[in-house]
XYZ file of C-alpha atoms in Angstrom:
216
model
C 3.809 3.831 21.579
C 2.495 0.998 19.411
C 3.832 -0.437 16.161
C 1.545 -1.186 13.211
C 2.072 -3.110 9.996
C 0.377 -2.144 6.741
C -0.315 -4.531 3.840
C -0.857 -2.209 0.871
C -2.951 -3.624 -1.995
C -1.567 -7.164 -1.732
C -4.075 -8.428 -4.283
C -4.146 -11.014 -7.044
C -4.745 -8.224 -9.554
C -1.125 -7.166 -9.160
C 0.290 -10.653 -9.678
C 0.533 -13.477 -12.171
C -2.592 -14.873 -10.490
C -4.490 -12.365 -12.688
C -2.182 -11.976 -15.707
C -4.681 -9.895 -17.699
C -4.607 -7.135 -15.061
C -1.423 -5.495 -13.706
C 0.969 -8.337 -12.880
C 3.959 -7.150 -10.862
C 7.004 -9.415 -11.227
C 7.095 -11.843 -8.267
C 4.133 -10.052 -6.708
C 2.605 -13.361 -5.669
C 5.606 -14.138 -3.428
C 5.159 -11.546 -0.665
C 2.442 -13.023 1.581
C 4.875 -14.733 3.961
C 6.895 -11.546 4.357
C 3.764 -9.499 5.009
C 2.844 -12.016 7.711
C 6.347 -11.676 9.163
C 5.808 -7.915 9.379
C 2.526 -8.428 11.217
C 4.152 -10.699 13.802
C 6.301 -7.742 14.840
C 3.392 -5.306 15.155
C 0.664 -4.552 17.671
C -1.896 -3.772 14.962
C -2.317 -4.930 11.365
C -3.762 -2.673 8.679
C -4.530 -3.439 5.068
C -5.905 -1.920 1.902
C -7.418 -3.001 -1.387
C -8.022 -1.321 -4.686
C -11.766 -1.699 -5.341
C -12.318 -0.334 -8.830
C -15.540 -0.403 -10.851
C -15.369 -1.985 -14.285
C -16.551 1.293 -15.857
C -13.869 3.477 -14.260
C -13.089 6.630 -16.250
C -9.371 5.841 -16.418
C -9.692 2.327 -17.917
C -8.102 1.513 -21.280
C -8.329 -1.784 -23.107
C -4.714 -2.157 -24.198
C -1.653 -2.093 -21.906
C 0.112 -0.033 -24.577
C -2.355 2.773 -23.790
C -1.461 2.906 -20.087
C 0.224 5.765 -18.222
C -1.264 8.454 -20.425
C -2.253 11.681 -18.614
C -5.921 12.390 -17.959
C -7.729 15.710 -17.364
C -9.446 14.365 -14.246
C -9.058 15.755 -10.745
C -8.649 12.385 -9.055
C -7.391 10.023 -11.746
C -4.176 11.225 -13.303
C -3.191 8.333 -15.580
C -4.778 5.612 -17.699
C -4.588 1.977 -16.575
C -6.055 -1.319 -17.696
C -8.958 -2.557 -15.602
C -7.861 -4.208 -12.371
C -9.089 -5.262 -8.931
C -12.801 -5.159 -9.756
C -14.903 -6.358 -6.785
C -16.272 -9.825 -7.362
C -13.392 -10.924 -9.581
C -10.370 -13.073 -8.655
C -8.080 -10.053 -9.114
C -9.862 -8.233 -6.289
C -8.970 -10.892 -3.724
C -6.032 -10.698 -1.343
C -3.083 -13.014 -1.938
C -3.459 -16.577 -0.651
C -2.047 -16.834 2.847
C -3.206 -13.402 4.025
C -6.082 -12.829 6.474
C -9.550 -11.913 5.298
C -10.099 -8.134 5.280
C -12.472 -8.408 8.254
C -9.674 -9.964 10.318
C -7.389 -6.933 10.033
C -7.513 -4.323 12.769
C -8.280 -1.657 10.159
C -8.941 -1.996 6.436
C -9.385 0.426 3.551
C -11.090 -0.049 0.189
C -10.014 2.674 -2.227
C -10.871 3.884 -5.698
C -14.488 2.740 -5.466
C -15.971 5.619 -7.465
C -15.478 5.614 -11.270
C -13.573 8.907 -11.249
C -11.245 8.087 -8.334
C -7.862 6.417 -8.696
C -5.847 7.189 -5.555
C -2.490 5.534 -4.992
C -1.951 6.035 -1.281
C -4.231 4.328 1.227
C -4.555 7.347 3.522
C -6.705 9.523 1.243
C -9.498 8.905 -1.240
C -8.500 11.807 -3.502
C -5.267 12.904 -5.129
C -5.436 16.298 -3.426
C -5.383 14.439 -0.073
C -8.349 16.268 1.432
C -10.641 13.289 2.028
C -9.182 10.936 4.580
C -9.739 7.189 4.582
C -9.376 7.321 8.370
C -6.032 5.522 8.476
C -4.053 8.396 9.961
C -6.750 9.190 12.512
C -7.023 5.530 13.523
C -3.281 5.205 14.017
C -3.166 8.342 16.137
C -6.102 7.255 18.309
C -4.364 3.901 18.811
C -1.168 5.722 19.821
C 0.864 4.177 17.023
C 4.270 5.748 16.511
C 5.802 3.528 13.819
C 4.382 1.707 10.804
C 6.003 -1.150 8.870
C 4.888 -0.968 5.227
C 4.897 -3.540 2.442
C 2.762 -4.522 -0.520
C 2.133 -3.837 -4.200
C 3.311 -2.046 -6.123
C 6.335 -0.406 -4.553
C 6.649 2.290 -7.196
C 3.039 3.464 -6.899
C 0.671 2.610 -4.047
C 3.287 1.476 -1.529
C 5.471 4.515 -2.157
C 2.557 6.923 -1.839
C 1.191 5.285 1.308
C 4.605 5.377 2.978
C 4.991 9.018 1.954
C 1.596 9.931 3.398
C 2.318 8.181 6.680
C 5.724 9.794 6.993
C 4.320 13.233 6.289
C 1.677 12.617 8.973
C 4.481 12.254 11.520
C 4.874 8.487 11.899
C 8.154 6.624 11.818
C 7.904 4.496 8.675
C 9.863 1.332 7.966
C 9.688 0.013 4.402
C 10.206 -3.758 4.519
C 11.678 -4.491 1.111
C 11.202 -8.300 1.097
C 7.443 -7.636 1.345
C 7.440 -5.260 -1.652
C 7.595 -5.683 -5.408
C 7.595 -2.999 -8.108
C 6.251 -2.776 -11.633
C 9.743 -1.849 -12.827
C 13.232 -1.962 -11.362
C 13.777 1.684 -12.241
C 10.561 2.533 -10.413
C 11.717 0.618 -7.347
C 15.049 2.442 -7.235
C 13.390 5.830 -7.637
C 10.778 5.063 -4.968
C 13.367 3.895 -2.446
C 15.517 6.946 -3.061
C 12.619 9.350 -2.644
C 11.350 7.670 0.517
C 14.800 7.466 2.096
C 15.226 11.190 1.468
C 12.010 11.772 3.447
C 13.283 9.763 6.399
C 11.621 6.434 5.677
C 13.828 3.591 6.958
C 14.556 0.940 4.314
C 14.890 -2.579 5.752
C 16.394 -5.139 3.408
C 15.908 -8.239 5.543
C 14.512 -9.465 8.852
C 17.695 -8.668 10.729
C 17.601 -5.054 9.585
C 13.915 -4.793 10.438
C 14.429 -6.239 13.900
C 17.337 -3.910 14.556
C 15.368 -0.831 13.594
C 12.394 -1.981 15.665
C 14.662 -2.520 18.664
C 15.794 1.093 18.404
C 12.187 2.255 18.249
C 11.197 0.133 21.231
C 14.057 1.554 23.289
C 12.507 4.982 22.763
C 9.019 3.895 23.822
C 7.692 5.797 26.832
């Protein structure tokens, strides 16, 4: 059984490097911790939001965000972010190029799509990005997850992986949330599903040692 790490949407668009987009507090500080996750894994996966500038869910003012939409695959309004070709689309400095990951997902490419999790292109979770299938073919049993933002895309990706049958370890030093309340709610929901929360490297290494003991 292999171990994978997953860098979820660790992009400038979710940091102070692109303040006009969706800056997550301290979001620009997680690259080293994502790299630490990868050092403990056999495979490294990553994802990016890749949104068109004319997306149906875009609003001009942050005060207009988080309003419900009558769209099948975009449930809330957001300001424009992570548009290909802009600085906000790029991964955080210090991370590999997308081509250097073992598997990489670009999501939300169509104007009417705004998925949160990296395992499916649609909110109904019927159109796979191939992540789950890839992990199963590679005989991965556990996935270490980190990225941005904890209360949205990281939470949903971890949930999808857990529901697909993988052991999931959420490495908290490699995560940041849009809000503290969102972080607390996400951690509580994931822990209730059996996701293992790891607050530091020692906790991560301990949980990985238990997993490795169970390897066939």
